[in-house]
Structures are given as C-alpha cells and as structure tokens.
Short mmCIF file of C-alpha atoms and ligand atoms in Angstrom, two decimals:
data_model
loop_
_atom_site.label_atom_id
_atom_site.label_comp_id
_atom_site.label_asym_id
_atom_site.label_seq_id
_atom_site.Cartn_x
_atom_site.Cartn_y
_atom_site.Cartn_z
CA MET A 1 -65.72 -52.54 -62.04
CA ALA A 2 -64.46 -49.46 -63.83
CA GLY A 3 -62.04 -51.58 -66.14
CA LYS A 4 -64.70 -54.16 -66.90
CA ILE A 5 -67.28 -51.66 -68.28
CA THR A 6 -64.75 -50.05 -70.49
CA ARG A 7 -63.48 -53.35 -71.85
CA ARG A 8 -67.02 -54.69 -72.29
CA THR A 9 -68.09 -51.66 -74.22
CA PHE A 10 -64.57 -51.84 -76.27
CA ALA A 11 -65.16 -55.67 -76.82
CA GLN A 12 -68.51 -55.06 -78.11
CA THR A 13 -67.33 -52.43 -80.68
CA ALA A 14 -64.50 -54.73 -81.69
CA GLY A 15 -66.66 -57.73 -81.81
CA ALA A 16 -69.19 -56.00 -84.19
CA ALA A 17 -66.32 -55.21 -86.49
CA ALA A 18 -64.96 -58.82 -86.55
CA VAL A 19 -68.39 -60.32 -87.29
CA GLY A 20 -68.71 -57.74 -90.37
CA ALA A 21 -65.01 -58.74 -91.41
CA ALA A 22 -65.76 -62.54 -91.41
CA PHE A 23 -68.69 -62.42 -93.51
CA GLY A 24 -67.08 -60.24 -96.07
CA ARG A 25 -69.37 -57.21 -95.25
CA ARG A 26 -68.25 -53.75 -94.72
CA PRO A 27 -69.00 -52.76 -91.18
CA ALA A 28 -72.02 -50.41 -90.98
CA PRO A 29 -71.00 -46.68 -91.24
CA ARG A 30 -70.49 -45.47 -87.45
CA THR A 31 -72.42 -42.40 -86.47
CA ARG A 32 -69.90 -39.87 -85.18
CA GLY A 33 -68.57 -40.58 -81.87
CA GLU A 34 -69.94 -44.04 -81.71
CA SER A 35 -66.52 -45.68 -81.78
CA ILE A 36 -65.34 -43.96 -78.56
CA ALA A 37 -65.62 -46.27 -75.53
CA ALA A 38 -67.35 -45.08 -72.52
CA ALA A 39 -65.02 -43.06 -70.37
CA ASP A 40 -63.63 -44.97 -67.14
CA PRO A 41 -65.86 -44.06 -64.32
CA VAL A 42 -63.74 -42.36 -61.59
CA THR A 43 -64.15 -44.32 -58.57
CA PHE A 44 -64.15 -43.52 -54.79
CA PRO A 45 -62.19 -45.42 -52.17
CA ARG A 46 -63.88 -48.68 -51.05
CA GLY A 47 -66.24 -48.21 -48.17
CA PHE A 48 -66.94 -44.72 -49.19
CA LEU A 49 -70.23 -43.73 -47.32
CA TRP A 50 -73.04 -42.47 -49.39
CA GLY A 51 -75.67 -40.60 -47.73
CA THR A 52 -78.66 -38.03 -47.76
CA ALA A 53 -79.49 -35.23 -45.28
CA THR A 54 -82.33 -33.46 -44.00
CA ALA A 55 -83.07 -31.22 -40.75
CA ALA A 56 -85.97 -31.58 -38.33
CA TYR A 57 -87.63 -28.09 -38.78
CA GLN A 58 -87.40 -28.47 -42.60
CA VAL A 59 -89.18 -31.88 -42.86
CA GLU A 60 -91.03 -33.01 -39.63
CA GLY A 61 -94.03 -30.89 -39.38
CA ALA A 62 -96.05 -32.14 -36.28
CA ALA A 63 -95.00 -28.99 -34.79
CA ALA A 64 -97.45 -29.00 -31.88
CA GLU A 65 -97.70 -32.83 -31.57
CA ASP A 66 -96.84 -35.03 -28.74
CA GLY A 67 -95.45 -32.30 -26.54
CA ARG A 68 -93.11 -30.54 -28.89
CA ARG A 69 -93.25 -26.67 -27.80
CA PRO A 70 -92.06 -23.90 -30.26
CA SER A 71 -88.88 -23.06 -31.45
CA VAL A 72 -87.41 -19.61 -32.71
CA TRP A 73 -88.14 -20.84 -36.17
CA ASP A 74 -91.82 -21.30 -35.39
CA THR A 75 -92.01 -17.90 -33.96
CA PHE A 76 -90.22 -16.40 -36.74
CA SER A 77 -91.88 -18.16 -39.48
CA HIS A 78 -95.35 -17.19 -38.02
CA THR A 79 -94.26 -13.65 -37.88
CA PRO A 80 -95.70 -11.73 -41.10
CA GLY A 81 -93.23 -11.05 -43.86
CA LYS A 82 -90.37 -13.14 -42.70
CA THR A 83 -90.75 -16.21 -44.93
CA ALA A 84 -91.66 -16.35 -48.71
CA ASN A 85 -95.39 -16.49 -48.93
CA GLY A 86 -95.73 -16.66 -45.10
CA ALA A 87 -94.52 -20.45 -45.32
CA THR A 88 -93.91 -22.21 -42.05
CA GLY A 89 -92.80 -25.73 -40.85
CA ASP A 90 -96.04 -26.56 -39.16
CA VAL A 91 -96.55 -29.63 -41.64
CA ALA A 92 -93.46 -29.40 -44.06
CA ASN A 93 -92.90 -32.95 -45.38
CA ASN A 94 -94.82 -34.34 -42.45
CA HIS A 95 -91.77 -36.65 -42.11
CA TYR A 96 -92.77 -37.14 -38.31
CA HIS A 97 -95.57 -39.39 -39.62
CA LEU A 98 -94.28 -40.39 -43.06
CA TYR A 99 -90.58 -41.50 -41.97
CA GLU A 100 -91.14 -45.15 -42.80
CA GLY A 101 -91.83 -44.25 -46.45
CA ASP A 102 -89.05 -41.83 -46.41
CA VAL A 103 -86.65 -44.44 -45.33
CA GLN A 104 -87.84 -46.57 -48.12
CA LEU A 105 -86.77 -43.80 -50.40
CA MET A 106 -83.48 -43.97 -49.05
CA LYS A 107 -83.35 -47.82 -49.43
CA ALA A 108 -84.21 -47.51 -53.07
CA LEU A 109 -81.31 -45.02 -53.52
CA GLY A 110 -79.00 -47.49 -51.96
CA VAL A 111 -77.73 -44.90 -49.29
CA LYS A 112 -76.06 -46.49 -46.43
CA ALA A 113 -76.35 -43.33 -44.11
CA TYR A 114 -78.78 -40.69 -43.18
CA ARG A 115 -78.01 -37.38 -41.56
CA PHE A 116 -81.04 -36.01 -39.76
CA SER A 117 -81.41 -33.58 -36.82
CA ILE A 118 -82.99 -33.85 -33.51
CA ALA A 119 -85.53 -31.08 -32.58
CA TRP A 120 -84.46 -29.83 -29.35
CA PRO A 121 -87.85 -28.33 -28.55
CA ARG A 122 -89.28 -32.00 -29.10
CA VAL A 123 -87.06 -33.67 -26.49
CA LEU A 124 -86.47 -30.94 -24.16
CA PRO A 125 -89.55 -28.66 -24.75
CA ASP A 126 -88.27 -25.73 -22.68
CA GLY A 127 -84.70 -26.07 -23.65
CA ASP A 128 -83.56 -27.47 -20.31
CA GLY A 129 -85.44 -29.03 -17.39
CA GLN A 130 -88.01 -31.76 -18.01
CA PRO A 131 -87.42 -34.17 -21.04
CA ASN A 132 -90.23 -35.17 -23.20
CA PRO A 133 -90.60 -38.92 -23.49
CA LYS A 134 -92.75 -38.78 -26.45
CA GLY A 135 -90.25 -36.68 -28.29
CA PHE A 136 -87.62 -39.44 -27.70
CA ASP A 137 -90.03 -42.02 -28.78
CA PHE A 138 -90.02 -40.53 -32.11
CA TYR A 139 -86.34 -40.65 -32.54
CA ASN A 140 -86.32 -44.13 -31.28
CA ARG A 141 -88.60 -45.30 -33.88
CA LEU A 142 -86.62 -43.51 -36.63
CA VAL A 143 -83.26 -44.86 -35.54
CA ASP A 144 -84.73 -48.32 -35.28
CA GLU A 145 -86.26 -48.05 -38.73
CA LEU A 146 -83.12 -46.80 -40.06
CA LEU A 147 -81.11 -49.64 -38.62
CA ALA A 148 -83.59 -52.21 -39.84
CA ASN A 149 -82.93 -51.02 -43.39
CA ASP A 150 -79.32 -51.14 -42.94
CA ILE A 151 -78.88 -47.32 -42.87
CA GLN A 152 -76.59 -45.63 -40.40
CA PRO A 153 -78.19 -42.90 -38.56
CA PHE A 154 -75.84 -39.59 -38.23
CA ALA A 155 -77.67 -37.31 -35.80
CA THR A 156 -77.19 -33.39 -35.63
CA LEU A 157 -78.19 -32.02 -32.35
CA TYR A 158 -78.58 -28.45 -33.40
CA HIS A 159 -80.03 -27.50 -36.81
CA TRP A 160 -81.14 -23.91 -35.65
CA ASP A 161 -84.52 -24.65 -33.89
CA LEU A 162 -83.61 -23.31 -30.59
CA PRO A 163 -86.39 -23.67 -27.99
CA GLN A 164 -88.25 -20.37 -27.91
CA SER A 165 -88.24 -20.61 -24.19
CA LEU A 166 -84.45 -20.17 -24.13
CA GLN A 167 -84.72 -17.31 -26.50
CA VAL A 168 -87.38 -15.60 -24.25
CA ARG A 169 -85.67 -16.33 -20.86
CA VAL A 170 -82.07 -15.68 -21.64
CA GLY A 171 -81.81 -14.20 -25.13
CA GLY A 172 -80.79 -17.30 -26.90
CA TRP A 173 -77.18 -17.41 -27.95
CA GLU A 174 -76.57 -14.07 -26.73
CA SER A 175 -76.17 -15.89 -23.49
CA ARG A 176 -73.76 -18.41 -21.91
CA GLU A 177 -76.85 -20.00 -20.30
CA THR A 178 -77.66 -21.32 -23.68
CA SER A 179 -74.30 -22.57 -24.29
CA LYS A 180 -74.65 -24.55 -20.95
CA ALA A 181 -78.38 -25.59 -21.79
CA PHE A 182 -77.00 -27.00 -25.10
CA ALA A 183 -74.49 -29.03 -23.42
CA GLU A 184 -77.11 -30.42 -21.07
CA TYR A 185 -79.42 -31.45 -24.01
CA ALA A 186 -76.53 -33.06 -25.82
CA GLY A 187 -75.67 -35.22 -22.71
CA LEU A 188 -79.07 -36.24 -22.63
CA VAL A 189 -79.57 -37.33 -26.11
CA ALA A 190 -76.04 -39.16 -26.07
CA LYS A 191 -77.29 -41.05 -22.86
CA ARG A 192 -80.64 -41.99 -24.67
CA LEU A 193 -79.45 -42.65 -28.18
CA SER A 194 -75.91 -43.51 -28.51
CA ASP A 195 -76.40 -47.27 -28.06
CA ARG A 196 -77.46 -47.06 -31.67
CA VAL A 197 -76.19 -43.61 -33.13
CA LYS A 198 -72.75 -43.94 -33.33
CA HIS A 199 -72.13 -40.39 -35.13
CA ILE A 200 -73.21 -37.16 -33.51
CA PHE A 201 -72.94 -33.62 -34.94
CA THR A 202 -73.10 -31.01 -32.46
CA ILE A 203 -74.04 -27.81 -34.41
CA ASN A 204 -74.82 -27.17 -37.92
CA GLU A 205 -73.41 -24.13 -39.51
CA PHE A 206 -72.50 -21.53 -37.09
CA GLY A 207 -71.64 -19.47 -40.26
CA ALA A 208 -75.31 -19.39 -41.15
CA PHE A 209 -77.50 -19.29 -37.97
CA VAL A 210 -75.32 -16.73 -36.21
CA GLU A 211 -74.59 -14.47 -39.12
CA LEU A 212 -77.99 -14.62 -40.55
CA GLY A 213 -79.95 -14.81 -37.26
CA TYR A 214 -78.21 -12.33 -35.12
CA ARG A 215 -76.38 -9.82 -37.54
CA VAL A 216 -78.42 -9.78 -40.81
CA GLY A 217 -81.64 -10.76 -39.35
CA ILE A 218 -83.17 -12.74 -42.06
CA HIS A 219 -83.22 -16.09 -40.09
CA ALA A 220 -84.51 -16.59 -36.62
CA PRO A 221 -84.65 -14.96 -34.31
CA GLY A 222 -84.23 -12.02 -36.75
CA LEU A 223 -81.86 -9.83 -34.72
CA GLN A 224 -79.34 -7.25 -35.90
CA LEU A 225 -77.08 -6.91 -32.91
CA PRO A 226 -74.36 -4.44 -32.87
CA ALA A 227 -70.53 -5.68 -33.24
CA GLY A 228 -69.79 -6.52 -29.70
CA ARG A 229 -72.99 -8.39 -28.72
CA PHE A 230 -72.74 -10.06 -32.05
CA ASN A 231 -69.10 -11.26 -31.43
CA GLN A 232 -70.19 -12.43 -28.06
CA THR A 233 -72.86 -14.50 -29.54
CA ARG A 234 -70.54 -15.94 -32.02
CA HIS A 235 -68.41 -17.08 -29.10
CA HIS A 236 -71.28 -18.56 -27.03
CA ALA A 237 -72.25 -20.80 -30.12
CA VAL A 238 -68.74 -22.25 -30.30
CA LEU A 239 -68.66 -22.58 -26.53
CA GLY A 240 -71.98 -24.49 -26.61
CA HIS A 241 -70.32 -26.74 -29.38
CA GLY A 242 -67.21 -27.35 -27.16
CA LEU A 243 -69.23 -27.98 -23.84
CA ALA A 244 -71.48 -30.24 -25.95
CA VAL A 245 -68.51 -32.37 -27.14
CA GLN A 246 -67.42 -32.75 -23.48
CA ALA A 247 -70.89 -33.71 -22.34
CA ILE A 248 -71.32 -36.27 -25.16
CA ARG A 249 -68.06 -37.79 -24.18
CA ALA A 250 -69.23 -38.07 -20.55
CA ASN A 251 -72.52 -39.49 -21.35
CA ALA A 252 -72.26 -41.60 -24.59
CA ALA A 253 -71.74 -45.37 -25.07
CA ALA A 254 -68.29 -46.60 -26.07
CA ASN A 255 -67.20 -46.12 -29.72
CA THR A 256 -69.66 -43.01 -30.20
CA LYS A 257 -67.82 -40.51 -32.42
CA VAL A 258 -68.43 -36.59 -32.16
CA GLY A 259 -67.97 -33.99 -34.75
CA LEU A 260 -69.63 -30.96 -36.28
CA ALA A 261 -71.31 -29.76 -39.49
CA GLU A 262 -69.74 -26.28 -40.41
CA ASN A 263 -70.37 -24.35 -43.51
CA MET A 264 -66.75 -23.10 -43.29
CA THR A 265 -66.00 -20.37 -46.29
CA ILE A 266 -64.19 -22.36 -48.88
CA CYS A 267 -61.25 -20.50 -50.15
CA VAL A 268 -60.70 -21.56 -53.70
CA PRO A 269 -57.32 -20.35 -55.41
CA VAL A 270 -58.24 -18.28 -58.56
CA ILE A 271 -55.34 -20.30 -60.49
CA GLU A 272 -53.86 -23.43 -58.96
CA SER A 273 -50.20 -21.90 -58.72
CA LYS A 274 -48.02 -21.99 -55.68
CA GLU A 275 -48.77 -18.36 -54.65
CA HIS A 276 -52.60 -18.48 -55.09
CA VAL A 277 -52.81 -21.70 -53.33
CA GLY A 278 -50.65 -20.25 -50.33
CA ALA A 279 -53.08 -17.31 -50.44
CA ALA A 280 -55.88 -19.60 -50.16
CA VAL A 281 -54.55 -21.48 -47.16
CA ARG A 282 -53.80 -18.09 -45.40
CA ALA A 283 -57.36 -16.80 -46.16
CA THR A 284 -59.20 -20.08 -44.86
CA ARG A 285 -57.73 -19.53 -41.33
CA GLU A 286 -58.68 -15.94 -41.34
CA VAL A 287 -62.12 -15.95 -42.84
CA ASN A 288 -63.03 -18.67 -40.70
CA ALA A 289 -61.52 -17.46 -37.45
CA PRO A 290 -64.67 -17.04 -35.26
CA TYR A 291 -65.75 -20.65 -35.84
CA MET A 292 -63.73 -23.48 -37.49
CA THR A 293 -60.23 -21.80 -36.72
CA VAL A 294 -61.01 -21.19 -33.06
CA ILE A 295 -62.43 -24.78 -32.82
CA GLN A 296 -59.33 -26.33 -34.19
CA GLU A 297 -56.69 -24.13 -32.84
CA GLY A 298 -58.13 -23.02 -29.54
CA LYS A 299 -57.30 -19.57 -30.21
CA TYR A 300 -58.85 -16.62 -32.09
CA THR A 301 -56.40 -15.33 -34.70
CA ASP A 302 -54.56 -12.07 -33.96
CA ALA A 303 -56.15 -10.42 -37.04
CA TYR A 304 -59.71 -11.34 -35.97
CA LEU A 305 -59.22 -9.89 -32.40
CA ALA A 306 -57.37 -6.76 -33.65
CA ASN A 307 -59.88 -6.32 -36.31
CA ALA A 308 -62.79 -6.34 -33.78
CA GLY A 309 -61.02 -3.92 -31.34
CA ALA A 310 -63.32 -3.13 -28.37
CA ALA A 311 -65.89 -5.37 -29.89
CA ALA A 312 -63.86 -8.47 -29.65
CA PRO A 313 -65.54 -11.36 -27.56
CA LYS A 314 -64.82 -11.65 -23.91
CA PHE A 315 -63.54 -15.21 -22.94
CA THR A 316 -61.42 -17.11 -20.56
CA PRO A 317 -58.61 -19.66 -21.28
CA GLU A 318 -61.08 -22.23 -20.04
CA ASP A 319 -63.49 -21.34 -22.81
CA LEU A 320 -60.82 -21.80 -25.33
CA THR A 321 -60.00 -25.09 -23.97
CA ALA A 322 -63.54 -26.34 -24.18
CA ILE A 323 -64.00 -24.99 -27.50
CA SER A 324 -61.11 -26.96 -29.01
CA SER A 325 -62.03 -30.21 -27.35
CA PRO A 326 -60.67 -32.93 -29.58
CA LEU A 327 -62.97 -34.06 -32.28
CA ASP A 328 -63.45 -37.56 -33.82
CA PHE A 329 -64.39 -36.15 -37.35
CA VAL A 330 -65.11 -32.87 -39.10
CA GLY A 331 -68.18 -32.35 -41.40
CA ILE A 332 -68.13 -29.50 -43.77
CA ASN A 333 -71.28 -28.48 -45.87
CA ILE A 334 -70.24 -27.11 -49.19
CA TYR A 335 -72.17 -25.28 -51.66
CA THR A 336 -70.30 -22.57 -53.17
CA PRO A 337 -66.60 -21.23 -53.38
CA MET A 338 -64.96 -18.06 -52.32
CA TYR A 339 -62.18 -17.18 -54.82
CA VAL A 340 -59.03 -16.01 -53.37
CA ARG A 341 -55.86 -14.40 -54.97
CA ALA A 342 -52.24 -13.71 -53.77
CA ASP A 343 -51.85 -10.17 -52.61
CA SER A 344 -48.99 -8.10 -51.28
CA ASN A 345 -51.14 -6.53 -48.34
CA PRO A 346 -50.21 -7.61 -44.71
CA LEU A 347 -52.79 -10.28 -44.87
CA GLY A 348 -51.19 -11.87 -48.01
CA TYR A 349 -54.49 -12.74 -49.86
CA ALA A 350 -57.48 -10.89 -51.27
CA THR A 351 -61.02 -12.19 -51.98
CA VAL A 352 -62.32 -11.87 -55.58
CA PRO A 353 -65.93 -11.09 -55.80
CA HIS A 354 -67.96 -13.18 -58.30
CA PRO A 355 -68.42 -11.18 -61.63
CA GLY A 356 -71.92 -10.52 -62.49
CA SER A 357 -71.97 -13.20 -65.21
CA PHE A 358 -70.93 -15.97 -62.77
CA PRO A 359 -73.26 -18.81 -62.94
CA HIS A 360 -75.53 -19.73 -60.19
CA MET A 361 -78.28 -22.39 -59.58
CA ALA A 362 -81.89 -21.43 -58.70
CA SER A 363 -80.75 -19.71 -55.34
CA PRO A 364 -79.06 -16.58 -56.45
CA TRP A 365 -76.34 -17.23 -53.74
CA LEU A 366 -75.43 -20.60 -55.07
CA PHE A 367 -72.60 -19.95 -57.35
CA ILE A 368 -71.37 -23.01 -59.03
CA GLY A 369 -67.78 -23.74 -58.39
CA PRO A 370 -67.25 -27.54 -58.27
CA GLU A 371 -63.58 -27.02 -57.11
CA ALA A 372 -64.94 -26.15 -53.65
CA LEU A 373 -65.60 -29.71 -53.16
CA TYR A 374 -61.84 -30.13 -53.64
CA TRP A 375 -60.37 -27.49 -51.75
CA GLY A 376 -62.69 -27.75 -48.67
CA PRO A 377 -61.28 -31.13 -47.54
CA ARG A 378 -57.89 -30.52 -48.69
CA HIS A 379 -57.78 -27.46 -46.60
CA LEU A 380 -58.94 -29.34 -43.60
CA ALA A 381 -56.45 -32.14 -43.98
CA ASN A 382 -53.57 -29.80 -44.83
CA ILE A 383 -54.04 -26.88 -42.37
CA TRP A 384 -55.38 -28.79 -39.36
CA GLY A 385 -54.44 -32.36 -39.96
CA THR A 386 -58.10 -33.51 -39.88
CA LYS A 387 -58.23 -37.48 -40.27
CA GLU A 388 -61.72 -37.98 -40.91
CA ILE A 389 -63.67 -35.78 -43.18
CA TYR A 390 -67.43 -36.02 -44.17
CA ILE A 391 -69.12 -33.78 -46.58
CA THR A 392 -72.16 -33.36 -44.54
CA GLU A 393 -74.09 -31.33 -47.06
CA ASN A 394 -73.80 -30.53 -50.82
CA GLY A 395 -76.49 -30.20 -53.45
CA CYS A 396 -78.53 -27.46 -55.11
CA SER A 397 -81.81 -25.95 -55.97
CA SER A 398 -83.26 -26.17 -59.51
CA SER A 399 -86.34 -24.96 -60.93
CA ASP A 400 -87.93 -28.39 -60.87
CA ILE A 401 -90.94 -28.19 -62.79
CA PRO A 402 -92.65 -31.41 -63.39
CA ALA A 403 -92.85 -32.49 -66.99
CA GLY A 404 -96.01 -33.86 -68.74
CA ASP A 405 -95.28 -37.45 -67.61
CA GLY A 406 -94.93 -36.07 -63.91
CA ARG A 407 -91.25 -36.46 -63.76
CA VAL A 408 -88.68 -33.78 -63.08
CA TYR A 409 -85.88 -33.94 -65.47
CA ASP A 410 -83.24 -31.85 -63.52
CA THR A 411 -80.31 -32.11 -65.85
CA ASP A 412 -78.90 -28.86 -64.23
CA ARG A 413 -78.85 -30.49 -60.81
CA ILE A 414 -77.20 -33.71 -62.37
CA MET A 415 -74.55 -31.32 -64.06
CA TYR A 416 -73.83 -29.59 -60.69
CA LEU A 417 -73.57 -32.91 -59.05
CA ARG A 418 -71.18 -34.47 -61.43
CA ASN A 419 -68.88 -31.71 -61.59
CA TYR A 420 -68.64 -31.32 -57.76
CA LEU A 421 -68.31 -35.24 -57.26
CA THR A 422 -65.73 -35.27 -59.85
CA GLN A 423 -63.67 -32.80 -57.78
CA LEU A 424 -64.39 -34.83 -54.44
CA GLN A 425 -63.05 -37.83 -56.15
CA ARG A 426 -60.01 -35.79 -57.07
CA ALA A 427 -59.52 -35.07 -53.23
CA THR A 428 -59.94 -38.82 -52.43
CA SER A 429 -57.59 -39.81 -55.05
CA ASP A 430 -55.01 -37.39 -53.61
CA GLY A 431 -55.31 -39.11 -50.40
CA VAL A 432 -57.52 -36.40 -48.68
CA PRO A 433 -59.40 -38.52 -46.13
CA VAL A 434 -62.93 -37.78 -46.95
CA ARG A 435 -65.15 -40.93 -45.60
CA GLY A 436 -68.65 -39.86 -46.78
CA TYR A 437 -71.00 -37.64 -48.49
CA PHE A 438 -74.55 -36.40 -47.57
CA LEU A 439 -76.41 -35.06 -50.39
CA TRP A 440 -78.71 -32.14 -49.55
CA SER A 441 -81.32 -33.14 -49.77
CA LEU A 442 -83.29 -36.36 -49.69
CA MET A 443 -86.34 -34.50 -50.71
CA ASP A 444 -87.69 -30.77 -51.23
CA ASN A 445 -88.33 -29.35 -48.01
CA PHE A 446 -88.93 -26.01 -45.99
CA GLU A 447 -86.00 -23.83 -47.31
CA TRP A 448 -86.05 -21.38 -44.21
CA ALA A 449 -86.66 -17.90 -45.37
CA ASP A 450 -87.28 -18.94 -48.92
CA GLY A 451 -90.20 -21.24 -47.65
CA TYR A 452 -91.00 -23.80 -50.16
CA THR A 453 -90.01 -21.75 -53.27
CA ASN A 454 -86.44 -23.20 -53.73
CA ARG A 455 -86.47 -26.91 -53.95
CA PHE A 456 -83.06 -28.68 -53.10
CA GLY A 457 -84.48 -32.39 -53.05
CA ILE A 458 -83.70 -35.21 -55.26
CA HIS A 459 -87.32 -36.39 -54.62
CA TYR A 460 -90.08 -33.77 -55.82
CA VAL A 461 -92.38 -33.17 -53.08
CA ASP A 462 -96.00 -32.29 -53.94
CA TYR A 463 -96.86 -30.48 -50.67
CA ALA A 464 -100.72 -30.93 -51.26
CA THR A 465 -100.56 -34.60 -51.27
CA GLN A 466 -97.21 -35.33 -49.63
CA LYS A 467 -96.45 -37.43 -52.53
CA ARG A 468 -92.63 -37.94 -53.16
CA THR A 469 -91.35 -38.73 -56.59
CA PRO A 470 -87.85 -39.29 -57.67
CA LYS A 471 -86.27 -36.82 -59.93
CA LEU A 472 -83.81 -37.72 -62.76
CA SER A 473 -81.07 -36.78 -60.12
CA ALA A 474 -82.29 -39.52 -57.92
CA ASP A 475 -81.54 -42.11 -60.84
CA PHE A 476 -78.33 -40.36 -61.25
CA TYR A 477 -77.32 -40.55 -57.52
CA ARG A 478 -78.51 -44.26 -57.36
CA GLU A 479 -75.98 -45.05 -60.07
CA VAL A 480 -73.31 -43.16 -58.45
CA ILE A 481 -73.97 -45.10 -55.28
CA ALA A 482 -74.10 -48.62 -57.18
CA ARG A 483 -70.76 -47.99 -58.93
CA ASN A 484 -69.13 -46.06 -56.33
CA ALA A 485 -67.94 -43.66 -58.98
CA VAL A 486 -68.88 -40.52 -60.78
CA LEU A 487 -70.40 -41.27 -64.14
C1 LIG B 1 -77.74 -25.04 -45.69
C2 LIG B 1 -78.39 -25.50 -44.57
C3 LIG B 1 -79.59 -26.45 -44.91
C4 LIG B 1 -80.19 -26.04 -46.17
C5 LIG B 1 -79.27 -25.89 -47.36
C6 LIG B 1 -79.60 -25.44 -48.73
O1 LIG B 1 -77.20 -23.91 -45.40
O2 LIG B 1 -77.70 -26.07 -43.49
O3 LIG B 1 -80.45 -26.74 -43.88
O4 LIG B 1 -80.97 -24.97 -46.02
O5 LIG B 1 -78.28 -24.86 -47.10
#
C-alpha cells in the first residue's frame, strides 16, 4: 500500500509532464512543492490492533438504575467543591442506554477493539456478597453488540469506581479486605464474561487513583494520608491486582489473557546518547518502584524501601509472589514524558522539570512529548522482557469549539496524535512487541475532577442532547486505521 500510493502520485506527475511534451506544449508552471510526491506513510505491523477506550463512570450514567449502588466517585462528585462546576457522572454520556449507537461510531472508525471498564458497583453493588444480575445483563448486551460488529471487547475491572460500601466498611484500599474483595469480584467477572471477553485488565493506573485519591486528595475518596498509611495503600492496590490475576486464572475460560493498564512514568532520555539512555533505564525502575517494578520483579527496590524508612509498607513474601503473578500482556497509558539525564549522584540519574515554556495541550499537565510513545514500550521490552504490549490509552484534550458548520476542526489533536503515532511506529519497526493501541477517547466524557471542561474525545458530545459528532481527528484516525499507517 505504501509503495503504491507513492508510485501512483509519482506516476501522475510524470504522466502530466509526458502529455505536455507529446503535444509540444510547455508543462504548466508548478506551484511551489507540487512536484514533491506524497511521503511514504509509515506502516504498522500487519494485524496491529486499533481501538478506542472509555471507562464506566466517565460515560455510562444510569448511576442509580437497575440495582447499581454508589461508588466513591458518586460520593466524591456529589460533595460540593470537588469537581469543576459540581459535575457528576449521574448521566455522563448515557452510554448505558446509548451503547448501540456508540458501537456504530466505533464501527464507522474501523476500530477492531474497544477497551471499556466494568463498574464494580453495578455488578457487585456492595463490593462483595450478592451479585446484581441486571448489572451483568448490561455488560452481556454490550459485549454481544461489540462481537456482532466484529469489535473485540477488552475489559478493565477497576477504573476507579470502588463501591462506596467498601470505603465505608473497611476504608477502601487502605485495607487488605479491599484487595481480597477485588479478587472475588475479578473471579466472578471472569466466570461470567470470559467465554467472550478474551482480554481482561485488572486495574487502571495505580499511579493515578492511589496518588490522587489517597495522598493529594483531588480524586475520590479525597484523602491526604500520612506516608506510612499511604505506602500501605499502594501495597494493597498492587496486592489486589495480583490476587485478581490469580482469581481470573482460576475462573476464566481457556485462552483468556490477563494484564493491567498502568500509567507508568515514562522516562525519556534528554538526548538519545548512551549515558542518558542508561539513566532513563535506571530511572524507570526507581520511579515506578511501588507499582510496575514490584509487579514485574516481585520486589520493592532497595532505594524505595530505604527512602520510605519507617513509613515503608508492611508485607509478606507471599504478598510479593501474588503481586508478581505472571501476566499475558502489559498495557500502558501514555500521555506525557518525564525527561531524565545522567547524573553522578548515587542513583545515576536526575529528572529534569519541564521549563515554563514547554508546550502542553488543553489540560495543563499534558506536556507534549511524542517520544514517550517510543520509550514507554521500549523500556518495558528492554528492562522486563515484556512480550506483548498494548498502549491502553493515549490521546489529548483540546479546546474543541464547534465551528459555524457544527464540526470541530481539532488540528492540534491531529498534530499530537500524528507525532505520537510516528514514535509508536518507530518502536514497532525497532521490533518492540506493541500489539495494539487504544485511543483515549472514543468521545468526550466526564474527566474526573475536571468534570466536563476538558474534552478528550474524537467525537464531540453535546451533553444537552447527547448528540455525538465526529471531530476532524475522527477522520484522521479512520485513515490511520484504514491504511495501518501514520499519515
Ligand atoms: C487517564 C485516565 C482516563 C482519562 C485520561 C485523560 O489518566 O485513565 O480515565 O481521564 O487520563
């Protein structure tokens, strides 16, 4: 395909010149640049899986329907002052009722996979105990609809909507009881859905819900724990992941694959020289010590434990074995880089803060560093030998103001995606085993504490009418998928 397009463009130019010559005419003067053939699109490996992603609380709505009970995010978003403009996920995109149309949006894009999350409080309303059949009915309908449209379901078990009942009864992830309840829930979902859902992610982004929810306090449940209790919470989260992997293996149908979707900090060398690349590798293990590193290595790094001192987490050898249960694949959510340089300090690296002028997208935290999409998967493959990698989220917010014709011409999002995908292609052509990419997000949705102010979708959502309109970036993504290439 790549060669054909170039040859065809080239032949057309050459053909026009030949016609002019045969009739003794001078070829028409060319506009500057016209004679340059289109660049070869950079292609992805055959069978590369293109998808989109969402999460339950961000899109479903129907918060009190069919037996769903509150999650910590219902409680948090209904607490005055916690979200922009007091926004909640009560209705969100009403995906619970509009999912069939949303599957058609995906079909029109040509995606072959959809990453969604299952709302724990919908299927096990109190976090443990009695399952809710109507909750499972919804996911059965959704999965069947996806499969009928030739779209593979990739399900995340925990995208931050912890049943409020567990928060009240045991203190949420501060308690090992939540790790155990999560495993019970994971086993139950595996039993009910793995006949059709062949890829399951345990937890989405430890690095976000634990840090922002239990230390910084700007996400549910809104706590600011002291170091010791906080490190123990981190430990219970990775333990919950490990116990869930075991429960899924014990309950799932054959050929069900298990992984996670982590926003590991992506250490990008400031310059791609040997010394800075070495520093980025060392930094990757250390800055991800409480999550990805312990999951991969079954051990907290010495520096992490020494640095935490008396506040280090308490754990048993069995915990570490569970946490490092082998995975079938690893998913990473990648938005932004952390730059790292070599240093002569004992750690052998230093992080480099973004200068004030560093460009970012509409969300102030979203610094534009396309190389993150190269280095993230490369570090996974290089440091831990990961054999199957998915980019489980990547995308950006943009101001997204509809033009007079009602369309959103989000050229900045296209610029972002084009540059990031070019770096992802570079990783695949280096032989890094990235199998698929899930664009965040299929459509604008409830962006946590930012409410509905930051839009990440490639479909614009008018929340008053629930109308979805493809943005220009949806056209771009459709082309990328059709050609399996960055254009
Ligand atoms: C990620 C979250 C996802 C969404 C994007 C923008 O951290 O996993 O739910 O909010 O950021």
